[in-house]
Amino acid sequence: MQVIVTKDYDEMSRVAAEIFAEGIKANPEIRLGLATGSTPVGMYQCLIEKNKAGEIDFSKVVTFNLDEYYPITPDNDQSYIYFMRHNLFDHVNINMENVHIPNGQAPDIDQEGKDYDALMEKFGWTDIQLLGVGRNGHIAFNEPDDELVAGTHKTDLTEDTIDANARFFASIDDVPRQAITMGVGPIMKAKKIVVLISGANKHEAFEKLLSGQITTQCPITLMNLHRDVVIIADQAAAEGK
Ligand code: F6R
């Protein structure tokens, strides 16, 4: 596990964007696993700039997002498909046919999870998976628990996550209570995983990750089992202040 500590959020974003840009240059048909939330926004901005400058080409890039609220419609400005369009896809030359996000209004959500995994398997899983981390250590919406689920599945959000995400909604009552999330199986099948950690409120998760102890009560610690992980943390996350 490689750990890079940057002076601030902007540097974290630039370092991460460089890894993804190099990946796209080396393999224009690269399969990327993408995340939402506030952490990757700066990195997406850097990738948009590189695309506009002609440095990277998204036309053949294939993406799989980690998760989506459930139930939610795609036109809801808090849906993750809306977020991805707004923060990346609408600003680069990606082919939307190559974009995959779990369907937050699938009539059969269990089948949706199985179909999502089957599709990822057909593509040979992802080459680089981007992860943020919840302040409780969650990855995607795999929340701390006695057991974790391997496949893509519907899940209940914890009160901590609902509380953390309330900042994006008009009121905490508007935050969906459930989501469909990639399970830890597809995440761990990525050839390379890039984890972004920003802000003092993520310090505890950062410390647990670096402790080397692995526990389902802090899902980010599973990164210790993967052979190619790059952690990029800003100083606030690394030092907790
Ligand atoms: C988002 C996701 C979540 C976030 C995490 C951190 O697709 O899977 O695990 O990465 O909740 O969110 P932010 O970046 O908003 O602190």
XYZ file of N, CA and C and ligand atoms in Angstrom:
739
model
N 0.852 -1.184 0.000
C 0.000 0.000 0.000
C 0.893 1.241 0.000
N 0.653 2.074 -1.003
C 1.441 3.305 -1.073
C 0.629 4.432 -0.434
N 1.255 5.225 0.394
C 0.538 6.318 1.057
C 1.180 7.645 0.662
N 0.380 8.517 0.069
C 0.880 9.844 -0.306
C 0.109 10.874 0.518
N 0.837 11.711 1.237
C 0.171 12.783 1.993
C 0.456 14.103 1.280
N -0.608 14.806 0.917
C -0.458 16.060 0.181
C -0.724 17.245 1.123
N -0.262 18.423 0.706
C -0.408 19.559 1.626
C -1.868 19.990 1.777
N -2.643 19.794 0.699
C -4.053 20.203 0.796
C -4.918 19.445 -0.208
N -6.187 19.814 -0.237
C -7.174 19.154 -1.106
C -6.790 19.283 -2.581
N -6.331 20.483 -2.978
C -6.023 20.700 -4.396
C -4.887 19.804 -4.856
N -3.880 19.689 -4.009
C -2.750 18.830 -4.400
C -3.205 17.372 -4.462
N -4.035 16.947 -3.495
C -4.572 15.580 -3.522
C -5.296 15.334 -4.850
N -6.092 16.320 -5.263
C -6.874 16.182 -6.498
C -5.957 16.071 -7.718
N -4.908 16.885 -7.736
C -3.998 16.869 -8.889
C -3.232 15.560 -8.974
N -2.754 15.071 -7.830
C -1.989 13.807 -7.810
C -2.885 12.657 -8.282
N -4.128 12.644 -7.803
C -5.050 11.571 -8.192
C -5.367 11.653 -9.685
N -5.618 12.878 -10.171
C -5.960 13.055 -11.593
C -4.820 12.565 -12.478
N -3.606 12.763 -12.017
C -2.431 12.333 -12.784
C -2.447 10.808 -12.969
N -2.782 10.085 -11.908
C -2.825 8.619 -11.991
C -3.881 8.175 -13.010
N -5.065 8.809 -12.935
C -6.130 8.428 -13.866
C -5.773 8.836 -15.300
N -5.169 10.014 -15.459
C -4.798 10.480 -16.797
C -3.759 9.542 -17.418
N -2.793 9.140 -16.626
C -1.771 8.206 -17.136
C -2.418 6.887 -17.541
N -3.384 6.435 -16.742
C -4.093 5.192 -17.052
C -4.841 5.288 -18.372
N -5.504 6.423 -18.586
C -6.269 6.612 -19.827
C -5.326 6.690 -21.029
N -4.180 7.365 -20.842
C -3.218 7.480 -21.952
C -2.656 6.102 -22.314
N -2.376 5.298 -21.287
C -1.786 3.969 -21.521
C -2.800 3.016 -22.140
N -4.079 3.178 -21.806
C -5.120 2.294 -22.325
C -6.392 3.105 -22.563
N -6.613 3.569 -23.801
C -7.776 4.411 -24.085
C -9.112 3.719 -23.786
N -9.096 2.371 -23.718
C -10.342 1.639 -23.423
C -10.408 1.226 -21.950
N -9.681 1.938 -21.131
C -9.595 1.592 -19.711
C -10.984 1.549 -19.056
N -11.143 0.640 -18.097
C -12.400 0.549 -17.331
C -12.156 1.187 -15.969
N -12.873 2.268 -15.716
C -12.679 3.006 -14.467
C -13.856 2.787 -13.521
N -13.561 2.578 -12.264
C -14.594 2.566 -11.226
C -14.627 3.954 -10.615
N -15.800 4.585 -10.581
C -15.872 5.980 -10.131
C -16.735 6.156 -8.888
N -16.447 7.225 -8.170
C -17.140 7.516 -6.906
C -17.778 8.901 -6.971
N -18.745 9.119 -6.115
C -19.347 10.453 -5.980
C -18.942 11.032 -4.624
N -19.701 12.008 -4.127
C -19.344 12.658 -2.860
C -18.491 13.879 -3.124
N -18.176 14.625 -2.081
C -17.432 15.870 -2.297
C -15.949 15.625 -2.565
N -15.405 14.515 -2.082
C -13.955 14.295 -2.193
C -13.428 14.282 -3.635
N -14.063 13.569 -4.577
C -13.451 13.494 -5.922
C -13.750 14.677 -6.841
N -14.521 15.655 -6.388
C -14.923 16.749 -7.286
C -13.704 17.475 -7.879
N -12.702 17.748 -7.047
C -11.499 18.444 -7.523
C -10.732 17.610 -8.538
N -10.681 16.312 -8.306
C -9.997 15.429 -9.254
C -10.735 15.411 -10.588
N -12.077 15.351 -10.526
C -12.848 15.372 -11.773
C -12.604 16.680 -12.520
N -12.495 17.779 -11.780
C -12.221 19.071 -12.400
C -10.884 19.037 -13.147
N -9.876 18.439 -12.525
C -8.562 18.328 -13.186
C -8.668 17.475 -14.453
N -9.466 16.400 -14.385
C -9.604 15.539 -15.569
C -10.336 16.272 -16.696
N -11.312 17.103 -16.325
C -12.025 17.907 -17.336
C -11.029 18.844 -18.027
N -10.168 19.482 -17.220
C -9.179 20.404 -17.798
C -8.233 19.664 -18.735
N -7.804 18.474 -18.326
C -6.888 17.693 -19.174
C -7.581 17.262 -20.467
N -8.867 16.941 -20.379
C -9.614 16.553 -21.568
C -9.761 17.754 -22.513
N -10.079 18.898 -21.951
C -10.254 20.112 -22.776
C -8.931 20.519 -23.419
N -7.827 20.251 -22.726
C -6.504 20.600 -23.261
C -6.027 19.560 -24.287
N -6.815 18.528 -24.503
C -6.448 17.508 -25.492
C -5.452 16.492 -24.979
N -5.243 16.505 -23.660
C -4.250 15.596 -23.077
C -4.791 14.171 -22.915
N -6.079 14.078 -22.632
C -6.696 12.746 -22.478
C -8.016 12.680 -23.245
N -8.304 11.474 -23.733
C -9.489 11.245 -24.571
C -10.404 10.238 -23.866
N -11.636 10.638 -23.610
C -12.583 9.758 -22.902
C -13.450 8.927 -23.849
N -13.252 9.064 -25.163
C -14.243 8.502 -26.089
C -14.420 6.994 -25.951
N -13.377 6.305 -25.528
C -13.508 4.843 -25.408
C -13.447 4.358 -23.958
N -13.353 5.315 -23.042
C -13.265 4.955 -21.612
C -14.612 4.387 -21.150
N -14.538 3.317 -20.345
C -15.738 2.669 -19.805
C -15.771 2.930 -18.298
N -16.935 3.315 -17.771
C -16.991 3.604 -16.327
C -18.093 2.806 -15.629
N -17.815 2.476 -14.394
C -18.793 1.846 -13.502
C -18.798 2.636 -12.197
N -19.923 3.233 -11.862
C -19.984 3.940 -10.576
C -20.278 2.985 -9.429
N -19.864 3.430 -8.256
C -19.986 2.585 -7.067
C -21.420 2.391 -6.593
N -22.216 3.459 -6.674
C -23.484 3.361 -5.961
C -24.492 4.403 -6.438
N -25.697 4.240 -5.968
C -26.784 5.183 -6.260
C -27.794 5.077 -5.122
N -28.412 6.193 -4.791
C -29.481 6.133 -3.788
C -30.624 5.271 -4.318
N -31.450 4.746 -3.375
C -32.620 3.969 -3.750
C -33.753 4.262 -2.789
N -34.952 4.579 -3.263
C -35.222 4.849 -4.668
C -34.930 6.314 -4.988
N -34.565 6.556 -6.235
C -34.327 7.939 -6.684
C -34.478 7.974 -8.203
N -34.946 9.088 -8.717
C -35.059 9.204 -10.174
C -33.816 9.927 -10.701
N -33.412 9.636 -11.945
C -32.174 10.223 -12.476
C -32.219 11.741 -12.597
N -33.418 12.319 -12.686
C -33.501 13.780 -12.816
C -33.430 14.481 -11.455
N -33.442 13.723 -10.366
C -33.282 14.307 -9.037
C -31.848 14.835 -8.913
N -31.684 16.105 -8.536
C -30.321 16.676 -8.541
C -29.434 16.095 -7.432
N -29.991 15.225 -6.583
C -29.156 14.531 -5.596
C -28.836 13.100 -6.020
N -29.346 12.691 -7.192
C -29.005 11.331 -7.647
C -27.542 11.327 -8.081
N -26.939 10.165 -8.033
C -25.520 10.090 -8.380
C -25.289 10.156 -9.886
N -26.306 9.761 -10.678
C -26.150 9.934 -12.127
C -26.147 11.437 -12.444
N -27.002 12.186 -11.763
C -27.032 13.648 -11.949
C -25.682 14.234 -11.532
N -25.175 13.807 -10.386
C -23.878 14.281 -9.876
C -22.770 14.017 -10.908
N -22.749 12.815 -11.457
C -21.662 12.461 -12.379
C -21.739 13.270 -13.667
N -22.972 13.503 -14.128
C -23.128 14.330 -15.335
C -22.622 15.746 -15.047
N -23.047 16.279 -13.925
C -22.735 17.656 -13.560
C -21.240 17.848 -13.296
N -20.611 16.871 -12.664
C -19.213 17.042 -12.233
C -18.178 16.463 -13.191
N -18.624 15.619 -14.146
C -17.645 15.052 -15.072
C -18.209 14.808 -16.479
N -19.203 13.923 -16.577
C -19.587 13.398 -17.891
C -20.022 14.467 -18.894
N -20.756 15.504 -18.426
C -21.249 16.527 -19.361
C -20.122 17.420 -19.882
N -18.931 17.297 -19.305
C -17.842 18.219 -19.656
C -16.681 17.536 -20.374
N -16.797 16.231 -20.617
C -15.738 15.510 -21.320
C -16.360 14.731 -22.486
N -15.506 14.221 -23.380
C -16.047 13.549 -24.567
C -16.292 12.069 -24.317
N -16.946 11.774 -23.184
C -17.247 10.364 -22.904
C -18.480 9.952 -23.707
N -18.517 8.695 -24.108
C -19.695 8.142 -24.774
C -20.617 7.615 -23.669
N -21.796 8.221 -23.520
C -22.672 7.844 -22.397
C -23.086 6.373 -22.450
N -22.909 5.740 -23.610
C -23.201 4.291 -23.679
C -22.173 3.481 -22.897
N -21.038 4.101 -22.629
C -19.982 3.402 -21.877
C -20.050 3.680 -20.371
N -21.076 4.440 -19.972
C -21.226 4.838 -18.563
C -22.214 3.911 -17.869
N -21.839 3.400 -16.715
C -22.735 2.514 -15.966
C -22.859 2.993 -14.521
N -24.106 3.128 -14.092
C -24.408 3.492 -12.700
C -25.596 2.629 -12.289
N -25.569 2.037 -11.095
C -26.729 1.234 -10.698
C -28.003 2.068 -10.818
N -29.074 1.415 -11.277
C -30.346 2.093 -11.508
C -31.119 2.223 -10.195
N -31.229 3.456 -9.716
C -31.878 3.720 -8.435
C -33.387 3.638 -8.478
N -33.939 3.329 -9.641
C -35.398 3.136 -9.696
C -35.732 1.803 -10.367
N -34.780 0.859 -10.280
C -35.032 -0.466 -10.870
C -36.224 -1.116 -10.163
N -37.155 -1.706 -10.937
C -38.324 -2.343 -10.304
C -37.914 -3.529 -9.432
N -36.892 -4.254 -9.854
C -36.398 -5.383 -9.046
C -34.948 -5.061 -8.678
N -34.754 -4.485 -7.505
C -33.440 -3.954 -7.136
C -32.423 -5.076 -6.891
N -32.905 -6.241 -6.442
C -31.970 -7.364 -6.237
C -31.434 -7.853 -7.583
N -32.336 -7.906 -8.560
C -31.915 -8.326 -9.906
C -30.961 -7.290 -10.499
N -31.233 -6.019 -10.236
C -30.369 -4.939 -10.732
C -28.929 -5.149 -10.233
N -28.794 -5.520 -8.959
C -27.465 -5.771 -8.402
C -26.775 -6.930 -9.114
N -27.534 -8.003 -9.345
C -26.944 -9.180 -10.026
C -26.538 -8.823 -11.453
N -27.404 -8.061 -12.137
C -27.108 -7.679 -13.522
C -25.868 -6.769 -13.587
N -25.745 -5.892 -12.592
C -24.609 -4.960 -12.564
C -23.298 -5.742 -12.417
N -23.308 -6.728 -11.517
C -22.109 -7.561 -11.332
C -21.790 -8.364 -12.595
N -22.854 -8.897 -13.226
C -22.638 -9.702 -14.441
C -22.016 -8.840 -15.535
N -22.469 -7.598 -15.625
C -21.932 -6.693 -16.648
C -20.466 -6.363 -16.360
N -20.173 -6.094 -15.093
C -18.772 -5.795 -14.736
C -17.880 -6.997 -15.040
N -18.407 -8.177 -14.736
C -17.622 -9.394 -15.000
C -17.365 -9.542 -16.505
N -18.396 -9.226 -17.297
C -18.265 -9.324 -18.754
C -17.164 -8.388 -19.259
N -17.072 -7.223 -18.646
C -16.037 -6.260 -19.028
C -14.674 -6.608 -18.421
N -14.636 -7.617 -17.536
C -13.368 -7.989 -16.904
C -13.045 -7.120 -15.697
N -14.107 -6.628 -15.005
C -13.959 -5.786 -13.810
C -13.246 -4.479 -14.154
N -12.759 -3.759 -13.175
C -12.194 -2.435 -13.488
C -10.656 -2.444 -13.417
N -10.063 -1.501 -14.135
C -8.595 -1.360 -14.117
C -8.167 -0.474 -12.953
N -8.867 0.648 -12.800
C -8.589 1.519 -11.647
C -9.915 1.862 -10.974
N -9.988 1.607 -9.695
C -11.183 1.930 -8.906
C -10.873 3.120 -8.004
N -11.684 4.157 -8.105
C -11.568 5.309 -7.213
C -12.474 5.102 -6.004
N -11.949 5.381 -4.827
C -12.766 5.291 -3.613
C -12.621 6.558 -2.782
N -13.750 7.018 -2.229
C -13.707 7.955 -1.117
C -13.896 7.099 0.123
N -13.962 7.732 1.265
C -14.226 6.961 2.488
C -15.172 7.762 3.387
N -16.127 7.053 3.975
C -17.025 7.724 4.918
C -16.284 7.995 6.215
N -16.784 8.926 7.001
C -16.088 9.203 8.267
C -16.199 7.991 9.199
N -17.167 7.091 8.937
C -17.263 5.847 9.708
C -16.488 4.706 9.045
N -15.738 5.025 7.993
C -14.905 4.013 7.337
C -15.599 3.273 6.208
N -16.834 3.689 5.858
C -17.509 2.947 4.778
C -16.818 3.159 3.437
N -16.945 2.153 2.566
C -16.492 2.288 1.183
C -17.693 2.001 0.296
N -17.883 2.824 -0.742
C -19.162 2.866 -1.452
C -20.213 2.998 -0.346
N -21.288 2.209 -0.366
C -22.210 2.249 0.776
C -22.142 0.938 1.549
N -20.969 0.339 1.599
C -20.741 -0.809 2.477
C -20.433 -0.240 3.850
N -21.468 -0.256 4.691
C -21.378 0.358 6.013
C -20.748 -0.610 7.019
N -20.151 -0.078 8.094
C -19.582 -0.949 9.129
C -20.632 -1.943 9.629
N -20.258 -3.202 9.726
C -21.210 -4.242 10.141
C -20.427 -5.497 10.540
N -21.157 -6.472 11.091
C -20.489 -7.732 11.445
C -20.070 -8.506 10.200
N -20.828 -8.296 9.133
C -20.528 -8.979 7.867
C -20.620 -7.971 6.737
N -19.856 -8.210 5.691
C -19.978 -7.382 4.497
C -20.474 -8.265 3.358
N -21.128 -7.645 2.380
C -21.704 -8.392 1.259
C -20.769 -8.272 0.055
N -20.581 -9.381 -0.654
C -19.658 -9.367 -1.790
C -20.262 -8.682 -3.012
N -21.491 -9.031 -3.361
C -22.069 -8.551 -4.615
C -22.745 -7.195 -4.480
N -23.120 -6.637 -5.619
C -23.845 -5.371 -5.630
C -25.243 -5.609 -5.059
N -25.657 -4.767 -4.134
C -26.867 -5.062 -3.364
C -27.522 -3.795 -2.817
N -28.774 -3.948 -2.432
C -29.493 -2.865 -1.768
C -29.058 -2.834 -0.302
N -28.913 -1.646 0.252
C -28.456 -1.572 1.636
C -29.128 -0.417 2.375
N -29.212 -0.542 3.685
C -29.723 0.549 4.521
C -28.550 1.464 4.880
N -28.749 2.763 4.774
C -27.690 3.690 5.181
C -27.726 3.843 6.704
N -26.574 4.005 7.296
C -26.538 4.203 8.750
C -26.936 5.648 9.074
N -27.329 5.858 10.319
C -27.692 7.217 10.749
C -26.524 8.171 10.530
N -25.289 7.684 10.752
C -24.107 8.529 10.589
C -23.975 8.995 9.135
N -24.214 8.081 8.193
C -24.100 8.425 6.777
C -25.233 9.355 6.356
N -26.453 9.087 6.853
C -27.590 9.959 6.542
C -27.289 11.370 7.051
N -26.735 11.438 8.250
C -26.379 12.714 8.857
C -25.277 13.409 8.035
N -24.255 12.642 7.625
C -23.142 13.221 6.857
C -23.628 13.738 5.508
N -24.594 13.037 4.892
C -25.039 13.415 3.552
C -26.160 14.449 3.555
N -26.685 14.748 4.752
C -27.785 15.713 4.858
C -27.361 17.079 4.314
N -26.043 17.363 4.308
C -25.576 18.676 3.838
C -25.914 18.910 2.366
N -26.158 17.846 1.618
C -26.480 18.000 0.198
C -27.984 18.192 -0.041
N -28.805 17.952 0.981
C -30.259 17.978 0.811
C -30.863 19.169 1.561
N -32.111 19.527 1.193
C -32.788 20.638 1.848
C -32.973 20.340 3.332
N -33.322 19.098 3.651
C -33.448 18.715 5.061
C -33.043 17.255 5.220
N -32.698 16.880 6.444
C -32.240 15.501 6.678
C -33.338 14.498 6.329
N -34.599 14.924 6.412
C -35.715 14.026 6.089
C -35.749 13.669 4.606
N -35.080 14.491 3.778
C -35.082 14.221 2.335
C -34.013 13.209 1.929
N -33.079 12.882 2.838
C -31.999 11.957 2.486
C -32.587 10.545 2.363
N -32.391 9.884 1.199
C -32.902 8.517 1.077
C -32.299 7.622 2.160
N -33.061 6.662 2.608
C -32.605 5.759 3.688
C -31.910 4.530 3.135
N -31.993 4.344 1.829
C -31.394 3.150 1.243
C -30.585 3.515 -0.006
N -29.787 2.566 -0.439
C -28.977 2.769 -1.642
C -28.731 1.412 -2.279
N -28.312 1.444 -3.545
C -27.774 0.223 -4.160
C -26.285 0.461 -4.314
N -25.508 -0.467 -3.818
C -24.058 -0.261 -3.794
C -23.297 -1.465 -4.321
N -22.195 -1.176 -4.987
C -21.252 -2.233 -5.335
C -20.839 -2.894 -4.024
N -20.745 -4.213 -4.003
C -20.260 -4.878 -2.805
C -18.739 -4.867 -2.782
N -18.163 -5.448 -1.754
C -16.697 -5.410 -1.645
C -16.032 -6.321 -2.684
N -16.791 -7.288 -3.222
C -16.219 -8.204 -4.218
C -15.711 -7.471 -5.446
N -16.594 -6.797 -6.180
C -16.149 -6.063 -7.373
C -15.110 -4.993 -7.059
N -15.221 -4.367 -5.899
C -14.237 -3.329 -5.550
C -12.850 -3.963 -5.456
N -12.769 -5.100 -4.766
C -11.463 -5.733 -4.555
C -10.922 -6.386 -5.831
N -11.800 -6.576 -6.834
C -11.338 -7.174 -8.098
C -10.648 -6.155 -9.002
N -10.742 -4.882 -8.661
C -10.059 -3.863 -9.467
C -8.564 -4.150 -9.473
N -7.930 -3.856 -10.628
C -6.479 -4.097 -10.694
C -5.735 -3.148 -9.767
N -6.227 -1.920 -9.707
C -5.590 -0.908 -8.865
C -6.696 -0.115 -8.160
N -6.456 0.280 -6.937
C -7.446 1.083 -6.198
C -6.783 2.383 -5.738
N -7.442 3.487 -6.018
C -6.954 4.794 -5.556
C -7.958 5.314 -4.519
N -7.479 5.527 -3.305
C -8.353 5.991 -2.223
C -8.038 7.458 -1.920
N -9.054 8.307 -1.962
C -8.864 9.717 -1.607
C -9.438 9.968 -0.219
N -8.647 10.609 0.624
C -9.117 10.915 1.979
C -8.813 12.387 2.267
N -9.864 13.131 2.530
C -9.679 14.573 2.731
C -10.440 15.060 3.954
N -9.789 15.868 4.760
C -10.460 16.530 5.881
C -10.217 15.846 7.211
N -10.184 16.684 8.252
C -9.875 16.191 9.598
C -10.909 15.169 10.090
N -12.155 15.285 9.593
C -13.181 14.337 10.063
C -12.994 12.924 9.494
N -11.996 12.762 8.611
C -11.698 11.423 8.082
C -10.447 10.835 8.748
N -9.906 11.561 9.732
C -8.642 11.133 10.342
C -8.753 9.749 10.991
N -9.878 9.514 11.671
C -10.037 8.231 12.352
C -9.997 7.074 11.341
N -10.701 7.258 10.223
C -10.714 6.220 9.179
C -9.294 6.029 8.628
N -8.583 7.142 8.427
C -7.203 7.089 7.920
C -6.313 6.290 8.879
N -6.440 6.583 10.165
C -5.617 5.892 11.174
C -5.909 4.393 11.207
N -7.200 4.046 11.172
C -7.571 2.629 11.206
C -7.036 1.906 9.974
N -7.113 2.570 8.829
C -6.606 1.983 7.589
C -5.112 1.698 7.701
N -4.379 2.664 8.258
C -2.930 2.490 8.341
C -2.494 1.582 9.485
N -3.418 1.256 10.384
C -3.047 0.403 11.518
C -2.694 -1.007 11.060
N -3.190 -1.389 9.866
C -2.914 -2.735 9.367
C -3.913 -3.767 9.879
N -4.743 -3.399 10.855
C -5.795 -4.298 11.348
C -6.934 -4.303 10.322
N -7.522 -5.464 10.100
C -8.621 -5.540 9.133
C -9.900 -5.895 9.877
N -10.938 -5.064 9.703
C -12.205 -5.343 10.365
C -13.370 -4.878 9.499
N -14.440 -5.693 9.480
C -15.642 -5.301 8.724
C -16.320 -4.105 9.389
N -15.936 -3.807 10.640
C -16.503 -2.642 11.329
C -15.895 -1.336 10.810
N -14.877 -1.465 9.970
C -14.297 -0.290 9.311
C -13.868 -0.754 7.909
N -14.841 -0.780 6.969
C -14.605 -1.428 5.674
C -13.361 -0.946 4.911
N -12.938 0.304 5.109
C -11.754 0.782 4.383
C -10.509 -0.039 4.750
N -10.511 -0.691 5.923
C -9.336 -1.484 6.321
C -9.117 -2.676 5.395
N -10.162 -3.048 4.622
C -9.989 -4.154 3.664
C -8.929 -3.849 2.610
N -8.623 -2.574 2.455
C -7.588 -2.194 1.480
C -6.259 -2.869 1.785
N -6.069 -3.235 3.042
C -4.828 -3.923 3.418
C -4.686 -5.283 2.743
N -5.785 -5.798 2.162
C -5.739 -7.113 1.513
C -5.472 -7.013 0.015
N -5.491 -5.807 -0.534
C -5.345 -5.648 -1.984
C -3.882 -5.375 -2.333
N -3.459 -5.904 -3.493
C -2.008 -5.805 -3.783
C -1.577 -4.478 -4.390
N -2.526 -3.658 -4.891
C -2.103 -2.399 -5.521
C -3.045 -1.252 -5.125
N -2.746 -0.673 -3.988
C -3.585 0.423 -3.473
C -2.731 1.679 -3.284
N -3.241 2.797 -3.755
C -2.590 4.080 -3.483
C -3.551 4.915 -2.638
N -3.094 5.296 -1.459
C -3.880 6.168 -0.594
C -3.362 7.586 -0.804
N -4.242 8.499 -1.155
C -3.826 9.903 -1.267
C -4.654 10.690 -0.253
N -3.971 11.149 0.779
C -4.663 11.839 1.877
C -4.119 13.252 1.990
N -4.993 14.204 2.234
C -4.461 15.540 2.491
C -3.997 15.616 3.954
N -3.244 16.657 4.223
C -2.626 16.782 5.552
C -3.671 16.778 6.673
N -4.825 17.393 6.410
C -5.875 17.450 7.429
C -6.342 16.042 7.802
N -6.502 15.175 6.816
C -6.941 13.800 7.085
C -5.817 13.016 7.788
N -4.582 13.271 7.346
C -3.457 12.517 7.884
C -3.157 12.913 9.340
N -3.372 14.205 9.650
C -2.999 14.683 10.986
C -4.200 14.927 11.899
N -5.375 14.987 11.330
C -6.583 15.174 12.129
C -6.770 16.588 12.624
N -6.123 17.534 11.952
C -6.331 18.941 12.352
C -6.141 19.869 11.153
C -19.773 7.777 -3.063
C -19.399 6.777 -2.088
C -19.161 7.114 -0.661
C -18.292 8.357 -0.467
C -18.101 8.656 1.014
C -17.351 9.936 1.243
O -19.951 7.180 -4.344
O -19.324 5.662 -2.454
O -18.550 6.027 -0.028
O -17.051 8.158 -1.080
O -19.359 8.742 1.640
O -18.131 11.015 0.819
P -17.536 12.494 0.762
O -16.506 12.493 -0.305
O -18.714 13.360 0.385
O -16.980 12.782 2.117
